[in-house]
Tab-separated table of C-alpha atoms in Angstrom:
chain	number	residue	atom	x	y	z
A	1	MET	CA	47.549	146.007	107.183
A	2	PRO	CA	45.166	145.105	110.319
A	3	LEU	CA	44.431	147.672	112.798
A	4	ARG	CA	46.611	147.415	115.956
A	5	VAL	CA	44.851	147.557	119.102
A	6	VAL	CA	45.710	147.574	122.889
A	7	PHE	CA	42.723	146.549	125.011
A	8	ALA	CA	42.426	147.364	128.836
A	9	ASP	CA	39.856	146.104	131.171
A	10	ASP	CA	40.577	144.984	134.763
A	11	ASN	CA	38.027	142.043	134.643
A	12	TYR	CA	39.993	138.907	133.177
A	13	LEU	CA	37.195	137.362	131.806
A	14	ALA	CA	36.359	140.557	129.925
A	15	ARG	CA	39.794	140.915	128.571
A	16	GLU	CA	40.076	137.458	127.440
A	17	GLY	CA	36.498	137.453	125.926
A	18	VAL	CA	36.498	140.741	124.220
A	19	SER	CA	40.083	139.861	122.625
A	20	ALA	CA	38.831	136.732	121.617
A	21	LEU	CA	35.936	138.504	119.574
A	22	LEU	CA	37.998	141.215	118.028
A	23	ALA	CA	40.378	138.660	117.037
A	24	GLU	CA	37.483	137.249	114.618
A	25	SER	CA	37.805	140.447	112.644
A	26	GLU	CA	40.290	140.106	109.643
A	27	GLY	CA	41.198	144.045	110.088
A	28	ILE	CA	42.099	143.992	113.817
A	29	GLU	CA	45.004	142.606	115.746
A	30	ILE	CA	45.119	142.624	119.547
A	31	VAL	CA	48.845	143.348	120.237
A	32	ASP	CA	48.355	143.587	123.802
A	33	THR	CA	45.998	144.005	126.991
A	34	ALA	CA	46.291	145.706	130.225
A	35	ALA	CA	44.634	145.466	133.608
A	36	ASP	CA	45.211	148.804	135.067
A	37	LEU	CA	46.135	152.383	134.145
A	38	GLY	CA	49.705	152.015	134.866
A	39	SER	CA	50.105	148.808	132.540
A	40	LEU	CA	47.857	150.176	129.799
A	41	MET	CA	50.318	153.423	129.770
A	42	ARG	CA	53.459	151.294	129.572
A	43	SER	CA	51.726	149.102	126.886
A	44	VAL	CA	50.988	151.978	124.727
A	45	ALA	CA	54.422	153.435	125.036
A	46	GLU	CA	55.972	150.090	123.893
A	47	HIS	CA	53.496	149.061	120.941
A	48	LEU	CA	52.507	152.390	119.663
A	49	PRO	CA	49.121	150.763	118.715
A	50	ASP	CA	46.797	152.408	116.168
A	51	VAL	CA	44.140	152.760	118.785
A	52	VAL	CA	43.322	152.046	122.583
A	53	LEU	CA	40.220	150.371	123.623
A	54	THR	CA	39.703	150.911	127.608
A	55	ASP	CA	37.196	150.571	130.113
A	56	ILE	CA	36.342	153.705	131.843
A	57	ARG	CA	37.011	152.109	135.689
A	58	MET	CA	40.163	150.401	136.298
A	59	PRO	CA	42.574	150.083	139.088
A	60	PRO	CA	43.768	152.043	141.231
A	61	THR	CA	40.660	154.243	141.992
A	62	GLN	CA	37.862	152.278	139.916
A	63	THR	CA	36.609	155.592	139.089
A	64	ASN	CA	37.716	157.613	135.608
A	65	GLU	CA	41.109	155.696	134.798
A	66	GLY	CA	39.816	155.622	131.081
A	67	ILE	CA	39.431	159.043	130.779
A	68	GLU	CA	42.855	159.856	132.558
A	69	ALA	CA	44.408	157.256	130.245
A	70	ALA	CA	42.846	158.949	126.970
A	71	LYS	CA	44.139	162.511	128.256
A	72	ARG	CA	47.451	161.306	128.761
A	73	ILE	CA	47.664	159.252	125.489
A	74	ARG	CA	46.531	162.258	123.497
A	75	ALA	CA	49.098	164.342	125.143
A	76	GLU	CA	52.043	161.757	124.950
A	77	HIS	CA	51.131	159.868	121.809
A	78	PRO	CA	48.814	161.942	119.547
A	79	GLY	CA	48.752	159.309	116.592
A	80	VAL	CA	47.106	156.598	118.805
A	81	GLY	CA	43.146	157.000	118.912
A	82	ILE	CA	41.159	155.885	121.900
A	83	VAL	CA	37.807	154.567	122.497
A	84	VAL	CA	36.503	154.519	126.037
A	85	LEU	CA	33.732	152.058	127.294
A	86	SER	CA	31.290	152.514	129.912
A	87	GLN	CA	28.911	150.379	131.742
A	88	TYR	CA	26.494	152.991	132.136
A	89	VAL	CA	25.652	156.452	130.843
A	90	GLU	CA	27.685	158.840	132.286
A	91	GLU	CA	27.521	162.412	130.767
A	92	ASP	CA	30.035	164.108	132.596
A	93	TYR	CA	32.817	161.546	131.277
A	94	ALA	CA	31.756	162.032	127.848
A	95	PHE	CA	32.374	165.721	128.040
A	96	ALA	CA	35.566	165.442	130.039
A	97	LEU	CA	36.779	163.243	127.138
A	98	LEU	CA	35.757	165.430	124.242
A	99	ALA	CA	36.729	168.602	126.029
A	100	GLU	CA	39.962	168.939	124.051
A	101	GLY	CA	38.683	168.108	120.753
A	102	ALA	CA	36.702	165.164	119.215
A	103	ALA	CA	39.174	163.840	116.654
A	104	GLY	CA	40.643	160.516	117.301
A	105	VAL	CA	38.382	159.830	120.456
A	106	GLY	CA	35.164	157.627	121.101
A	107	TYR	CA	32.838	157.079	124.064
A	108	LEU	CA	30.532	153.873	123.995
A	109	LEU	CA	28.531	151.848	126.022
A	110	LYS	CA	30.067	148.387	126.791
A	111	GLU	CA	26.981	146.701	125.365
A	112	ARG	CA	28.351	147.655	122.028
A	113	VAL	CA	31.258	145.278	122.490
A	114	GLY	CA	28.946	142.506	121.668
A	115	ASP	CA	28.319	143.589	117.961
A	116	LEU	CA	31.609	143.003	116.289
A	117	ASP	CA	30.990	145.209	113.317
A	118	GLU	CA	29.846	147.922	115.220
A	119	ILE	CA	33.120	147.983	117.606
A	120	ALA	CA	35.211	147.418	114.686
A	121	ARG	CA	33.647	150.392	112.695
A	122	ALA	CA	34.289	152.531	115.716
A	123	LEU	CA	38.070	151.403	116.089
A	124	HIS	CA	38.416	152.103	112.610
A	125	GLU	CA	37.100	155.354	112.441
A	126	VAL	CA	38.947	156.598	115.674
A	127	ALA	CA	42.128	155.168	114.487
A	128	HIS	CA	41.809	157.572	111.618
A	129	GLY	CA	40.922	160.503	113.137
A	130	GLY	CA	37.195	160.345	113.347
A	131	SER	CA	35.038	160.301	116.394
A	132	VAL	CA	32.394	158.075	117.838
A	133	LEU	CA	29.883	159.111	120.280
A	134	ASP	CA	27.179	156.661	121.579
A	135	PRO	CA	23.766	157.603	120.799
A	136	LEU	CA	22.459	156.530	124.243
A	137	VAL	CA	24.878	158.812	125.759
A	138	VAL	CA	23.729	161.647	123.221
A	139	GLU	CA	20.078	161.028	124.204
A	140	ALA	CA	20.872	161.330	127.924
A	141	LEU	CA	22.698	164.503	127.440
A	142	LEU	CA	19.783	165.989	125.519
A	143	ALA	CA	17.357	165.289	128.201
A	144	ARG	CA	19.072	167.347	130.789
A	145	ARG	CA	20.115	170.449	128.568
A	146	GLY	CA	18.303	173.028	126.645
A	147	THR	CA	18.948	174.425	123.099
A	148	ASP	CA	19.797	178.253	123.391
A	149	GLY	CA	23.156	180.227	123.505
A	150	PRO	CA	25.329	179.717	120.819
A	151	LEU	CA	22.534	178.206	118.644
A	152	LEU	CA	20.369	181.361	118.630
A	153	GLY	CA	21.531	181.893	114.963
A	154	LEU	CA	19.927	178.469	113.776
A	155	THR	CA	16.593	178.387	112.213
A	156	GLN	CA	13.920	176.064	113.801
A	157	ARG	CA	14.416	173.570	110.700
A	158	GLU	CA	18.097	173.750	111.436
A	159	ARG	CA	17.600	172.891	115.109
A	160	ALA	CA	15.507	170.165	114.389
A	161	VAL	CA	18.091	168.519	111.983
A	162	LEU	CA	20.687	168.997	114.652
A	163	HIS	CA	18.495	167.326	117.086
A	164	GLU	CA	18.179	164.346	115.061
A	165	MET	CA	22.102	164.479	114.297
A	166	ALA	CA	22.388	164.151	118.381
A	167	THR	CA	20.431	161.196	118.486
A	168	GLY	CA	22.833	159.315	116.016
A	169	ARG	CA	20.581	159.402	112.992
A	170	ASN	CA	22.521	159.574	109.670
A	171	ASN	CA	21.064	161.881	106.704
A	172	ALA	CA	18.895	159.341	105.272
A	173	ALA	CA	17.163	158.643	108.461
A	174	ILE	CA	16.844	162.572	109.239
A	175	ALA	CA	15.297	163.042	105.948
A	176	LYS	CA	12.653	160.128	106.775
A	177	THR	CA	11.946	161.493	110.312
A	178	LEU	CA	11.505	165.228	109.197
A	179	PHE	CA	10.016	164.524	105.788
A	180	LEU	CA	12.729	166.335	103.888
A	181	SER	CA	14.777	165.276	100.567
A	182	ASP	CA	18.267	164.181	101.260
A	183	ARG	CA	19.558	167.286	99.590
A	184	ALA	CA	17.765	169.534	101.853
A	185	VAL	CA	19.187	167.805	104.721
A	186	GLU	CA	22.481	168.261	103.409
A	187	LYS	CA	21.801	171.805	103.014
A	188	HIS	CA	20.725	172.213	106.538
A	189	ILE	CA	23.663	170.390	107.863
A	190	GLY	CA	26.095	172.457	105.905
A	191	SER	CA	24.395	175.435	107.295
A	192	VAL	CA	24.669	174.577	110.699
A	193	PHE	CA	28.501	173.545	110.372
A	194	GLN	CA	28.973	176.927	108.894
A	195	LYS	CA	26.985	178.784	111.603
A	196	LEU	CA	28.844	177.004	114.420
A	197	GLY	CA	32.348	177.662	112.827
A	198	LEU	CA	32.787	174.258	112.025
A	199	VAL	CA	33.796	174.425	108.089
A	200	ASP	CA	37.335	173.321	108.455
A	201	GLU	CA	37.035	170.050	110.465
A	202	HIS	CA	36.648	166.390	109.415
A	203	GLU	CA	33.344	165.306	108.344
A	204	VAL	CA	32.570	163.010	111.449
A	205	SER	CA	34.471	165.371	113.754
A	206	ARG	CA	31.987	168.249	112.584
A	207	ARG	CA	29.054	166.209	113.373
A	208	VAL	CA	30.429	165.242	116.783
A	209	MET	CA	31.205	168.856	117.672
A	210	ALA	CA	27.882	170.268	116.335
A	211	VAL	CA	26.120	167.878	118.776
A	212	LEU	CA	28.323	168.893	121.578
A	213	ALA	CA	27.637	172.516	120.889
A	214	TYR	CA	23.948	171.836	120.950
A	215	LEU	CA	24.190	169.874	124.153
A	216	GLU	CA	26.213	172.482	125.664
A	217	ALA	CA	24.209	175.446	124.606
A	218	SER	CA	22.668	176.097	127.973
A	219	GLY	CA	25.595	175.788	130.117
A	220	THR	CA	26.415	173.126	132.733
A	221	SER	CA	23.567	173.495	134.928
A	222	ARG	CA	22.329	170.157	136.535
């Protein structure tokens, strides 16, 4: 069965262009589009899609309607995944989106939409309860936060592995960067999950939640 998607963007050309692009994927069906927060919520209630793909800024205020939609959809339709798109790296919005849990949500930069395979993978991941966090957003967050607090129990090598996770690298890339074996990386990641209390979460969600713990370790000071 194809993945049923509702796409929201107040720009007509963007709605038509992205919808046409996603329609090229055999595993995705655009069941409806919306131009503002109100029409998006009505569409979700009517169609109950597998996942919503929405711009972060829409009428009526052109600020954080995508984040507001995500919160309301998670509360009213918990089975619907949601991926929020942002034109720029907006760290506070990323934290707001993930504050109530990472499962079934994603935050990507709009530039990813041009890559059909990447956006399709993100939609499928979120629709099945996983999480997607744009590597560029992670890098921006890393640049303004430290690594103490809850991470005091991690070894230096575990922190290094967690740092590489936060930049979006998979296990093979981490192993190559840190000159470790794949098995050693898996062992360090398992230890990180254990020390951060993430032993019972879905694999993808655990990675995102570990990264969030890393980013929030020194508080919310700017």
